[in-house]
mmCIF file of C-alpha atoms in Angstrom:
data_model
loop_
_atom_site.group_PDB
_atom_site.id
_atom_site.type_symbol
_atom_site.label_atom_id
_atom_site.label_comp_id
_atom_site.label_asym_id
_atom_site.label_seq_id
_atom_site.Cartn_x
_atom_site.Cartn_y
_atom_site.Cartn_z
ATOM 1 C CA MET A 1 -33.929 22.586 -4.858
ATOM 2 C CA CYS A 2 -35.405 19.309 -6.053
ATOM 3 C CA PHE A 3 -36.804 16.260 -4.620
ATOM 4 C CA PHE A 4 -37.049 13.028 -6.618
ATOM 5 C CA VAL A 5 -39.598 10.558 -5.905
ATOM 6 C CA LYS A 6 -38.890 6.934 -7.047
ATOM 7 C CA PRO A 7 -39.739 5.123 -9.119
ATOM 8 C CA TYR A 8 -40.952 7.746 -11.315
ATOM 9 C CA PHE A 9 -38.640 10.555 -10.534
ATOM 10 C CA LEU A 10 -41.108 13.261 -9.961
ATOM 11 C CA THR A 11 -39.507 16.789 -8.985
ATOM 12 C CA LEU A 12 -41.108 19.082 -6.710
ATOM 13 C CA VAL A 13 -39.272 22.395 -6.789
ATOM 14 C CA LEU A 14 -39.288 24.643 -3.885
ATOM 15 C CA VAL A 15 -39.776 28.169 -5.060
ATOM 16 C CA SER A 16 -38.273 29.993 -2.272
ATOM 17 C CA THR A 17 -35.981 29.487 0.602
ATOM 18 C CA TYR A 18 -36.113 32.758 2.762
ATOM 19 C CA ILE A 19 -32.675 34.412 2.370
ATOM 20 C CA GLU A 20 -32.187 37.681 4.312
ATOM 21 C CA ASP A 21 -28.582 38.071 3.171
ATOM 22 C CA THR A 22 -27.622 37.763 -0.368
ATOM 23 C CA GLY A 23 -24.351 39.423 -0.175
ATOM 24 C CA PRO A 24 -21.019 37.379 -1.294
ATOM 25 C CA SER A 25 -20.284 36.065 2.376
ATOM 26 C CA LYS A 26 -23.749 34.460 2.537
ATOM 27 C CA ALA A 27 -23.246 32.883 -1.094
ATOM 28 C CA SER A 28 -19.781 31.776 0.158
ATOM 29 C CA ASN A 29 -21.103 29.996 3.296
ATOM 30 C CA THR A 30 -23.791 28.175 1.207
ATOM 31 C CA LYS A 31 -21.360 27.010 -1.176
ATOM 32 C CA ARG A 32 -19.265 25.688 1.754
ATOM 33 C CA GLU A 33 -22.259 23.921 3.164
ATOM 34 C CA ARG A 34 -22.738 22.341 -0.404
ATOM 35 C CA ASP A 35 -19.487 20.822 -0.458
ATOM 36 C CA ILE A 36 -20.449 19.045 2.931
ATOM 37 C CA VAL A 37 -22.468 15.982 2.311
ATOM 38 C CA PRO A 38 -25.353 14.975 4.644
ATOM 39 C CA VAL A 39 -25.184 11.441 6.480
ATOM 40 C CA PHE A 40 -28.118 9.446 7.837
ATOM 41 C CA ALA A 41 -27.070 8.750 11.674
ATOM 42 C CA GLY A 42 -28.496 5.561 11.287
ATOM 43 C CA PRO A 43 -31.310 3.343 9.456
ATOM 44 C CA ILE A 44 -34.803 4.232 9.730
ATOM 45 C CA PRO A 45 -36.452 1.888 12.412
ATOM 46 C CA ASN A 46 -39.426 -0.471 11.550
ATOM 47 C CA VAL A 47 -42.455 0.667 13.773
ATOM 48 C CA THR A 48 -45.090 -1.756 15.013
ATOM 49 C CA VAL A 49 -48.188 -0.145 17.015
ATOM 50 C CA PRO A 50 -51.752 -1.420 17.794
ATOM 51 C CA LEU A 51 -54.684 0.112 15.794
ATOM 52 C CA GLY A 52 -55.668 3.608 17.030
ATOM 53 C CA ARG A 53 -52.463 4.252 18.819
ATOM 54 C CA GLU A 54 -49.817 6.810 17.685
ATOM 55 C CA ALA A 55 -46.954 5.964 15.511
ATOM 56 C CA ASN A 56 -43.447 7.974 15.614
ATOM 57 C CA ILE A 57 -41.194 7.188 12.774
ATOM 58 C CA PRO A 58 -37.734 8.868 13.248
ATOM 59 C CA CYS A 59 -35.206 10.287 10.645
ATOM 60 C CA VAL A 60 -32.053 11.529 11.884
ATOM 61 C CA VAL A 61 -29.470 13.288 9.600
ATOM 62 C CA ASN A 62 -25.991 14.548 10.401
ATOM 63 C CA GLU A 63 -24.577 17.704 8.510
ATOM 64 C CA LEU A 64 -27.855 18.499 6.861
ATOM 65 C CA GLY A 65 -26.536 21.893 6.063
ATOM 66 C CA SER A 66 -28.945 23.730 3.583
ATOM 67 C CA TYR A 67 -30.085 20.502 2.334
ATOM 68 C CA ARG A 68 -33.815 19.728 2.854
ATOM 69 C CA ALA A 69 -35.139 16.487 4.302
ATOM 70 C CA ALA A 70 -38.711 14.983 3.192
ATOM 71 C CA TRP A 71 -41.130 12.329 4.236
ATOM 72 C CA ILE A 72 -42.574 10.406 1.372
ATOM 73 C CA ARG A 73 -45.562 7.515 1.386
ATOM 74 C CA VAL A 74 -43.671 4.581 -0.380
ATOM 75 C CA GLU A 75 -46.897 2.744 -1.834
ATOM 76 C CA THR A 76 -48.799 6.157 -2.805
ATOM 77 C CA LYS A 77 -45.786 8.060 -3.812
ATOM 78 C CA ALA A 78 -47.441 11.323 -1.606
ATOM 79 C CA ILE A 79 -45.114 13.732 -0.176
ATOM 80 C CA LEU A 80 -46.163 14.219 3.256
ATOM 81 C CA THR A 81 -43.741 16.662 4.973
ATOM 82 C CA ILE A 82 -40.862 18.723 3.592
ATOM 83 C CA HIS A 83 -38.053 20.247 5.696
ATOM 84 C CA GLN A 84 -40.351 21.822 8.546
ATOM 85 C CA HIS A 85 -43.756 21.926 6.704
ATOM 86 C CA VAL A 86 -46.346 19.205 6.448
ATOM 87 C CA ILE A 87 -47.665 19.219 3.121
ATOM 88 C CA THR A 88 -50.473 16.690 3.199
ATOM 89 C CA ARG A 89 -53.821 17.380 4.210
ATOM 90 C CA ASN A 90 -53.985 14.124 6.476
ATOM 91 C CA TYR A 91 -55.042 15.508 9.692
ATOM 92 C CA ARG A 92 -53.460 12.742 11.421
ATOM 93 C CA ILE A 93 -49.897 13.342 10.393
ATOM 94 C CA SER A 94 -47.733 15.871 11.933
ATOM 95 C CA LEU A 95 -44.013 16.633 12.072
ATOM 96 C CA SER A 96 -41.560 17.539 15.057
ATOM 97 C CA HIS A 97 -38.091 18.529 14.479
ATOM 98 C CA SER A 98 -35.069 19.802 16.180
ATOM 99 C CA ASP A 99 -31.389 21.208 15.446
ATOM 100 C CA ASN A 100 -31.820 20.589 11.560
ATOM 101 C CA ARG A 101 -31.134 16.949 12.413
ATOM 102 C CA ASN A 102 -34.119 15.273 13.764
ATOM 103 C CA PHE A 103 -37.321 14.811 11.738
ATOM 104 C CA ILE A 104 -39.941 12.670 13.363
ATOM 105 C CA LEU A 105 -43.157 11.743 11.595
ATOM 106 C CA HIS A 106 -46.311 11.196 13.698
ATOM 107 C CA VAL A 107 -49.251 9.335 12.843
ATOM 108 C CA LYS A 108 -51.871 9.730 15.110
ATOM 109 C CA ASP A 109 -54.879 7.282 15.415
ATOM 110 C CA VAL A 110 -53.086 4.674 13.260
ATOM 111 C CA LYS A 111 -55.491 2.900 10.645
ATOM 112 C CA GLU A 112 -54.880 -0.191 8.944
ATOM 113 C CA SER A 113 -54.417 1.828 5.533
ATOM 114 C CA ASP A 114 -51.316 3.184 7.139
ATOM 115 C CA ARG A 115 -49.413 -0.150 7.051
ATOM 116 C CA GLY A 116 -46.461 0.289 4.511
ATOM 117 C CA GLY A 117 -43.202 2.192 4.099
ATOM 118 C CA TYR A 118 -42.366 5.603 4.838
ATOM 119 C CA MET A 119 -39.223 6.925 3.076
ATOM 120 C CA CYS A 120 -37.119 9.924 4.498
ATOM 121 C CA GLN A 121 -35.518 11.343 1.376
ATOM 122 C CA LEU A 122 -32.693 14.147 0.909
ATOM 123 C CA ASN A 123 -32.449 16.594 -2.013
ATOM 124 C CA THR A 124 -28.806 15.720 -2.571
ATOM 125 C CA VAL A 125 -27.375 14.858 -5.863
ATOM 126 C CA PRO A 126 -27.592 12.098 -6.355
ATOM 127 C CA MET A 127 -30.876 11.638 -4.145
ATOM 128 C CA MET A 128 -30.253 9.862 -0.751
ATOM 129 C CA SER A 129 -33.182 8.197 0.981
ATOM 130 C CA GLN A 130 -33.963 5.664 3.497
ATOM 131 C CA ILE A 131 -37.274 3.764 4.282
ATOM 132 C CA GLY A 132 -38.882 2.458 7.278
ATOM 133 C CA TYR A 133 -41.804 0.457 7.626
ATOM 134 C CA LEU A 134 -44.988 0.831 9.686
ATOM 135 C CA ASP A 135 -46.694 -2.319 10.637
ATOM 136 C CA VAL A 136 -50.375 -1.810 12.399
ATOM 137 C CA LEU A 137 -51.045 -4.833 14.557
ATOM 138 C CA VAL A 138 -55.301 -5.229 14.733
ATOM 139 C CA PRO A 139 -56.991 -7.223 17.458
ATOM 140 C CA PRO A 140 -59.233 -10.155 16.559
ATOM 141 C CA ASP A 141 -62.588 -9.644 15.939
ATOM 142 C CA ILE A 142 -65.016 -12.549 15.224
ATOM 143 C CA ILE A 143 -67.130 -12.460 11.589
ATOM 144 C CA VAL A 144 -70.659 -13.152 13.108
ATOM 145 C CA ASP A 145 -72.244 -13.928 9.804
ATOM 146 C CA GLN A 146 -69.559 -16.611 8.965
ATOM 147 C CA SER A 147 -69.559 -18.314 12.365
ATOM 148 C CA THR A 148 -72.135 -20.738 13.823
ATOM 149 C CA SER A 149 -75.009 -19.669 15.899
ATOM 150 C CA ASP A 150 -76.784 -21.825 18.560
ATOM 151 C CA VAL A 151 -77.420 -25.526 16.988
ATOM 152 C CA VAL A 152 -80.508 -27.800 17.623
ATOM 153 C CA THR A 153 -79.905 -31.361 16.349
ATOM 154 C CA ARG A 154 -80.943 -34.858 16.901
ATOM 155 C CA GLU A 155 -78.858 -37.511 18.665
ATOM 156 C CA GLY A 156 -76.578 -39.595 16.368
ATOM 157 C CA THR A 157 -76.146 -36.956 13.591
ATOM 158 C CA ASN A 158 -72.955 -35.073 12.652
ATOM 159 C CA VAL A 159 -72.369 -31.779 13.857
ATOM 160 C CA THR A 160 -69.913 -29.131 12.701
ATOM 161 C CA LEU A 161 -69.360 -25.708 14.692
ATOM 162 C CA SER A 162 -67.579 -22.935 12.687
ATOM 163 C CA CYS A 163 -65.879 -19.913 13.981
ATOM 164 C CA THR A 164 -64.279 -17.261 11.783
ATOM 165 C CA ALA A 165 -62.220 -14.159 12.927
ATOM 166 C CA LYS A 166 -60.195 -11.437 11.180
ATOM 167 C CA GLY A 167 -57.143 -9.431 12.593
ATOM 168 C CA TYR A 168 -53.595 -8.966 12.226
ATOM 169 C CA PRO A 169 -51.683 -11.080 12.507
ATOM 170 C CA GLU A 170 -54.210 -13.727 11.405
ATOM 171 C CA PRO A 171 -56.008 -14.900 14.662
ATOM 172 C CA ASN A 172 -56.048 -18.471 16.200
ATOM 173 C CA ILE A 173 -59.307 -20.186 17.122
ATOM 174 C CA THR A 174 -59.706 -22.321 20.084
ATOM 175 C CA TRP A 175 -62.802 -24.249 21.139
ATOM 176 C CA ARG A 176 -63.636 -25.164 24.669
ATOM 177 C CA ARG A 177 -66.789 -25.915 26.568
ATOM 178 C CA GLU A 178 -68.009 -23.260 28.978
ATOM 179 C CA ASP A 179 -68.040 -25.608 31.866
ATOM 180 C CA ASP A 180 -64.437 -26.550 31.308
ATOM 181 C CA GLU A 181 -65.621 -30.462 30.705
ATOM 182 C CA PRO A 182 -63.543 -32.503 27.895
ATOM 183 C CA ILE A 183 -64.995 -32.732 24.314
ATOM 184 C CA PRO A 184 -65.547 -36.164 23.338
ATOM 185 C CA LEU A 185 -64.202 -36.624 19.686
ATOM 186 C CA ILE A 186 -64.030 -39.447 17.321
ATOM 187 C CA LEU A 187 -60.963 -39.444 15.057
ATOM 188 C CA GLY A 188 -61.036 -42.319 12.492
ATOM 189 C CA ILE A 189 -62.619 -45.643 12.886
ATOM 190 C CA GLY A 190 -63.497 -46.279 16.557
ATOM 191 C CA LYS A 191 -60.721 -43.787 17.873
ATOM 192 C CA LYS A 192 -62.169 -41.526 20.782
ATOM 193 C CA LEU A 193 -60.417 -38.378 21.826
ATOM 194 C CA MET A 194 -61.064 -36.545 24.897
ATOM 195 C CA ASN A 195 -59.617 -32.984 25.312
ATOM 196 C CA SER A 196 -60.157 -30.070 27.041
ATOM 197 C CA SER A 197 -59.935 -27.790 23.876
ATOM 198 C CA TYR A 198 -59.802 -28.042 20.050
ATOM 199 C CA GLU A 199 -57.682 -25.760 17.871
ATOM 200 C CA GLY A 200 -59.030 -24.707 14.404
ATOM 201 C CA GLU A 201 -61.973 -22.678 12.957
ATOM 202 C CA ASP A 202 -64.219 -25.996 12.433
ATOM 203 C CA LEU A 203 -65.113 -28.189 15.300
ATOM 204 C CA ASN A 204 -66.658 -31.691 13.844
ATOM 205 C CA ILE A 205 -68.649 -33.820 16.142
ATOM 206 C CA SER A 206 -69.367 -37.147 14.857
ATOM 207 C CA ARG A 207 -72.521 -39.155 16.379
ATOM 208 C CA VAL A 208 -73.348 -36.225 18.510
ATOM 209 C CA THR A 209 -74.986 -37.388 21.886
ATOM 210 C CA ARG A 210 -76.455 -35.949 24.743
ATOM 211 C CA VAL A 211 -73.176 -35.672 26.673
ATOM 212 C CA HIS A 212 -71.919 -33.217 23.940
ATOM 213 C CA MET A 213 -74.793 -30.880 24.918
ATOM 214 C CA GLY A 214 -73.922 -27.478 26.537
ATOM 215 C CA ALA A 215 -72.223 -24.147 25.902
ATOM 216 C CA TYR A 216 -69.353 -23.895 23.515
ATOM 217 C CA LEU A 217 -66.776 -20.869 23.421
ATOM 218 C CA CYS A 218 -65.079 -20.058 20.248
ATOM 219 C CA ILE A 219 -62.070 -17.959 21.424
ATOM 220 C CA ALA A 220 -59.851 -16.038 18.799
ATOM 221 C CA SER A 221 -56.353 -14.669 19.862
ATOM 222 C CA ASN A 222 -53.528 -13.547 18.082
ATOM 223 C CA GLY A 223 -51.238 -11.888 20.798
ATOM 224 C CA VAL A 224 -52.787 -8.303 20.213
ATOM 225 C CA PRO A 225 -55.236 -7.583 23.150
ATOM 226 C CA PRO A 226 -57.971 -8.145 23.719
ATOM 227 C CA SER A 227 -58.993 -11.613 22.648
ATOM 228 C CA VAL A 228 -62.624 -12.191 21.957
ATOM 229 C CA SER A 229 -65.055 -15.359 22.180
ATOM 230 C CA ARG A 230 -68.376 -16.137 20.955
ATOM 231 C CA ARG A 231 -70.882 -18.419 22.782
ATOM 232 C CA VAL A 232 -72.583 -21.270 20.751
ATOM 233 C CA LEU A 233 -75.190 -23.414 22.509
ATOM 234 C CA LEU A 234 -75.481 -27.070 21.240
ATOM 235 C CA HIS A 235 -78.726 -28.593 21.743
ATOM 236 C CA VAL A 236 -78.998 -32.435 21.240
ATOM 237 C CA GLN A 237 -82.835 -33.619 21.073
ATOM 238 C CA PHE A 238 -83.555 -37.281 22.093
ATOM 239 C CA PRO A 239 -86.699 -39.052 23.707
ATOM 240 C CA PRO A 240 -86.872 -39.576 27.517
ATOM 241 C CA VAL A 241 -85.053 -42.127 29.344
ATOM 242 C CA LEU A 242 -85.922 -43.185 32.786
ATOM 243 C CA TRP A 243 -83.790 -45.003 35.424
ATOM 244 C CA VAL A 244 -85.364 -46.232 38.946
ATOM 245 C CA PRO A 245 -82.697 -46.787 41.578
ATOM 246 C CA ASN A 246 -85.073 -49.071 43.505
ATOM 247 C CA GLN A 247 -88.115 -50.698 41.956
ATOM 248 C CA LEU A 248 -88.671 -52.648 45.087
ATOM 249 C CA VAL A 249 -89.101 -50.658 48.450
ATOM 250 C CA GLY A 250 -90.401 -51.974 51.628
ATOM 251 C CA ALA A 251 -91.734 -49.742 54.708
ATOM 252 C CA HIS A 252 -94.002 -50.020 57.440
ATOM 253 C CA ALA A 253 -97.013 -47.976 58.762
ATOM 254 C CA GLY A 254 -96.299 -44.652 60.140
ATOM 255 C CA GLU A 255 -93.383 -44.151 58.287
ATOM 256 C CA GLU A 256 -92.257 -41.664 56.068
ATOM 257 C CA ILE A 257 -90.902 -42.948 52.611
ATOM 258 C CA ALA A 258 -89.098 -41.397 49.505
ATOM 259 C CA LEU A 259 -89.489 -43.022 45.933
ATOM 260 C CA ASP A 260 -86.909 -41.674 43.516
ATOM 261 C CA CYS A 261 -86.553 -41.663 39.569
ATOM 262 C CA HIS A 262 -83.958 -40.183 37.418
ATOM 263 C CA SER A 263 -85.121 -38.940 33.864
ATOM 264 C CA GLU A 264 -83.084 -37.578 30.917
ATOM 265 C CA ALA A 265 -84.648 -35.947 27.930
ATOM 266 C CA TYR A 266 -84.382 -32.800 25.608
ATOM 267 C CA PRO A 267 -86.550 -31.155 24.756
ATOM 268 C CA VAL A 268 -87.060 -30.736 28.468
ATOM 269 C CA SER A 269 -89.663 -33.811 29.619
ATOM 270 C CA ILE A 270 -93.295 -33.098 31.356
ATOM 271 C CA ASN A 271 -92.393 -35.336 34.784
ATOM 272 C CA PHE A 272 -95.209 -36.659 36.998
ATOM 273 C CA TRP A 273 -96.160 -39.438 39.348
ATOM 274 C CA LYS A 274 -99.310 -41.846 39.333
ATOM 275 C CA LYS A 275 -100.366 -44.587 41.654
ATOM 276 C CA ARG A 276 -101.528 -47.661 40.049
ATOM 277 C CA GLU A 277 -103.943 -46.361 37.122
ATOM 278 C CA GLY A 278 -105.260 -43.611 39.276
ATOM 279 C CA GLU A 279 -104.854 -39.753 38.646
ATOM 280 C CA MET A 280 -101.730 -37.825 38.776
ATOM 281 C CA ILE A 281 -100.178 -37.255 42.192
ATOM 282 C CA LEU A 282 -99.921 -33.634 43.309
ATOM 283 C CA SER A 283 -98.296 -32.281 46.404
ATOM 284 C CA ASN A 284 -100.613 -32.058 49.342
ATOM 285 C CA GLU A 285 -100.621 -33.062 53.301
ATOM 286 C CA LYS A 286 -100.124 -36.722 52.172
ATOM 287 C CA PHE A 287 -97.554 -36.382 49.204
ATOM 288 C CA ASP A 288 -94.860 -34.034 48.412
ATOM 289 C CA VAL A 289 -93.760 -34.075 44.755
ATOM 290 C CA SER A 290 -90.396 -32.369 44.108
ATOM 291 C CA SER A 291 -87.752 -32.433 41.338
ATOM 292 C CA LYS A 292 -84.254 -31.026 40.583
ATOM 293 C CA GLU A 293 -82.851 -30.430 37.254
ATOM 294 C CA LYS A 294 -79.467 -29.976 36.010
ATOM 295 C CA SER A 295 -79.327 -29.630 31.980
ATOM 296 C CA TYR A 296 -81.207 -32.646 30.590
ATOM 297 C CA LYS A 297 -81.300 -34.518 33.610
ATOM 298 C CA VAL A 298 -84.224 -34.422 36.246
ATOM 299 C CA HIS A 299 -84.178 -36.303 39.638
ATOM 300 C CA MET A 300 -87.817 -36.932 40.443
ATOM 301 C CA ARG A 301 -88.932 -37.445 44.074
ATOM 302 C CA LEU A 302 -91.832 -38.438 45.698
ATOM 303 C CA LEU A 303 -92.390 -38.319 49.518
ATOM 304 C CA ILE A 304 -95.074 -40.158 51.220
ATOM 305 C CA ARG A 305 -96.010 -39.285 54.701
ATOM 306 C CA LYS A 306 -97.438 -41.345 57.551
ATOM 307 C CA LEU A 307 -97.960 -44.570 55.602
ATOM 308 C CA GLN A 308 -101.111 -46.215 55.931
ATOM 309 C CA ALA A 309 -102.224 -49.683 54.513
ATOM 310 C CA GLU A 310 -104.194 -47.960 51.353
ATOM 311 C CA ASP A 311 -100.497 -46.233 50.635
ATOM 312 C CA PHE A 312 -98.736 -49.516 49.822
ATOM 313 C CA GLY A 313 -98.987 -50.753 46.122
ATOM 314 C CA THR A 314 -97.346 -49.688 42.659
ATOM 315 C CA TYR A 315 -96.263 -46.264 41.925
ATOM 316 C CA SER A 316 -95.462 -45.060 38.387
ATOM 317 C CA CYS A 317 -93.006 -42.091 37.215
ATOM 318 C CA PHE A 318 -93.534 -40.707 33.966
ATOM 319 C CA ALA A 319 -91.528 -38.582 31.682
ATOM 320 C CA LYS A 320 -92.939 -37.091 28.041
ATOM 321 C CA ASN A 321 -91.627 -34.818 25.499
ATOM 322 C CA SER A 322 -92.388 -34.363 21.838
ATOM 323 C CA LEU A 323 -90.237 -37.168 20.838
ATOM 324 C CA GLY A 324 -91.670 -39.956 23.138
ATOM 325 C CA SER A 325 -92.702 -41.089 26.555
ATOM 326 C CA THR A 326 -91.305 -43.796 29.072
ATOM 327 C CA GLU A 327 -92.520 -44.775 32.503
ATOM 328 C CA GLY A 328 -90.840 -46.471 35.224
ATOM 329 C CA THR A 329 -92.737 -48.438 38.267
ATOM 330 C CA ILE A 330 -91.911 -49.120 41.980
ATOM 331 C CA ARG A 331 -93.577 -51.358 44.238
ATOM 332 C CA LEU A 332 -94.184 -50.013 47.974
ATOM 333 C CA TYR A 333 -95.065 -52.918 50.096
ATOM 334 C CA ASP A 334 -95.435 -53.282 53.943
ATOM 335 C CA PHE A 335 -92.639 -54.913 55.568
ATOM 336 C CA PRO A 336 -92.102 -55.640 59.493
ATOM 337 C CA LYS A 337 -91.142 -52.602 61.478
ATOM 338 C CA HIS A 338 -88.215 -54.770 63.030
ATOM 339 C CA GLN A 339 -86.967 -55.450 59.430
ATOM 340 C CA SER A 340 -88.109 -52.265 57.940
ATOM 341 C CA LEU A 341 -86.359 -51.504 54.470
ATOM 342 C CA GLY A 342 -86.450 -49.016 51.712
ATOM 343 C CA SER A 343 -85.815 -45.351 50.954
ATOM 344 C CA SER A 344 -86.707 -43.493 54.203
ATOM 345 C CA LYS A 345 -86.147 -39.718 53.843
ATOM 346 C CA SER A 346 -83.481 -39.699 56.376
ATOM 347 C CA SER A 347 -81.470 -42.778 54.583
ATOM 348 C CA ARG A 348 -81.572 -41.360 51.134
ATOM 349 C CA LYS A 349 -79.635 -38.456 50.040
ATOM 350 C CA PHE A 350 -81.092 -36.177 47.339
ATOM 351 C CA ASN A 351 -78.632 -36.136 44.839
ATOM 352 C CA ILE A 352 -79.126 -35.113 41.109
ATOM 353 C CA GLU A 353 -75.508 -35.133 39.868
ATOM 354 C CA LYS A 354 -74.833 -38.978 40.734
ATOM 355 C CA GLY A 355 -78.295 -40.002 40.864
ATOM 356 C CA LEU A 356 -77.487 -42.693 43.270
ATOM 357 C CA PRO A 357 -78.571 -43.581 46.661
ATOM 358 C CA SER A 358 -76.518 -43.414 49.863
ATOM 359 C CA VAL A 359 -74.295 -46.150 50.835
ATOM 360 C CA GLU A 360 -76.566 -46.852 53.853
ATOM 361 C CA ALA A 361 -79.701 -47.356 51.646
ATOM 362 C CA THR A 362 -77.890 -49.481 49.251
ATOM 363 C CA THR A 363 -76.747 -51.766 52.219
ATOM 364 C CA ARG A 364 -80.164 -51.944 53.543
ATOM 365 C CA ASN A 365 -81.639 -53.011 49.863
ATOM 366 C CA SER A 366 -78.936 -55.389 49.269
ATOM 367 C CA SER A 367 -79.720 -57.248 52.674
ATOM 368 C CA GLU A 368 -83.490 -57.245 51.576
ATOM 369 C CA THR A 369 -82.481 -58.931 48.265
ATOM 370 C CA ARG A 370 -80.243 -61.601 50.149
ATOM 371 C CA ARG A 371 -83.155 -62.433 52.351
ATOM 372 C CA VAL A 372 -85.576 -62.781 49.711
ATOM 373 C CA ILE A 373 -83.030 -65.026 47.770
ATOM 374 C CA ASN A 374 -82.483 -67.261 50.599
ATOM 375 C CA VAL A 375 -86.042 -67.844 50.909
ATOM 376 C CA LEU A 376 -86.225 -68.648 47.398
ATOM 377 C CA LEU A 377 -83.544 -71.274 47.385
ATOM 378 C CA LEU A 378 -84.771 -73.005 50.680
ATOM 379 C CA PHE A 379 -88.287 -73.165 48.611
ATOM 380 C CA CYS A 380 -86.239 -74.658 45.534
ATOM 381 C CA ILE A 381 -84.653 -77.091 47.521
ATOM 382 C CA MET A 382 -87.442 -78.253 49.156
ATOM 383 C CA SER A 383 -89.489 -78.695 46.177
ATOM 384 C CA LEU A 384 -86.551 -80.518 44.622
ATOM 385 C CA CYS A 385 -86.463 -82.959 47.394
ATOM 386 C CA THR A 386 -90.180 -83.477 47.526
ATOM 387 C CA HIS A 387 -89.899 -84.356 43.770
ATOM 388 C CA ALA A 388 -87.026 -86.711 43.998
ATOM 389 C CA ILE A 389 -89.093 -88.779 46.697
ATOM 390 C CA THR A 390 -92.263 -88.724 44.785
ATOM 391 C CA LEU A 391 -90.014 -90.357 41.913
ATOM 392 C CA LYS A 392 -88.467 -92.840 44.108
ATOM 393 C CA ASN A 393 -91.787 -94.138 45.405
ATOM 394 C CA PHE A 394 -93.193 -94.286 41.884
ATOM 395 C CA GLY A 395 -90.179 -96.477 40.826
ATOM 396 C CA GLU A 396 -90.507 -99.054 43.722
#
């Protein structure tokens, strides 16, 4: 009996099929079986399995009789099994059979190289065969040496974050921020886009600013679990910037007062306080120097206890890093107790996220500003009136 392997029609001759009875009746039965042509019970299904799992490819034949079924790898033309025997030396391949009808090819620990066609062939004349295809799904894997590592750049430059992944089917790449904040992008001339995620291997950021700073996640997925991700840190360098909420603060002796400065810088700045041209202020029984940091933002606070006459004056907050330095000034003045204004400890919230004083403190400082403006207006009016009278007398 022969098996033909297309397209080269190689022939495998089975040397023997064990025959116990060679008499006339046995030969007659074999001839009658030969007169019945085998029929495939149905097409061989295409099988899809994830990498590392087991694939089972069935071949069901009716009325096989004395004919033999074989499994053949289409791409390599390698004979895997013949009838009930495994021919290949691939230890991952096995065969289960029953009723001289069902022949199931098992491929354990499936690899990508197993993807392809598998032929179930019958040694009839002419040869009969059917082909089923094995598809191997491969979960995504990020190619590290083709993807961006952490990036350090100057504010105003253009940045591209790249992420490449492999897998089958081909993975999709999604970028998003780790803190779930939207990604500000500039598309075209002056057109800005704020999206929580971006699809594509390359994330292009034009004229990067400090708001782009943070951790970005490259997520690769193709429907085959698990999805994988890579974390990329974007550091944007810029010189320090200071913002002083209240540059004029009024208080009275014996009070506890807090002065606030907000700085932004990267690399992280060195922050400190000074009074006039004196030495750096350190925490002690009189002063409490503290700060709260969040990313590139720092909220500096100077707490002055039990104010005395010598504590009034000008205080300066400083921020320095390798790219530059800056300073802000706050004038602390003595104000009558019954009109006490300013940043007392109880009237200010220490909030680094918003960096703003409380509503109560803002209202009080606004009242102070209005009083000062009213006094200045009154002084100007009196000056104008005096000037007008002088001109009139001079004319007469």
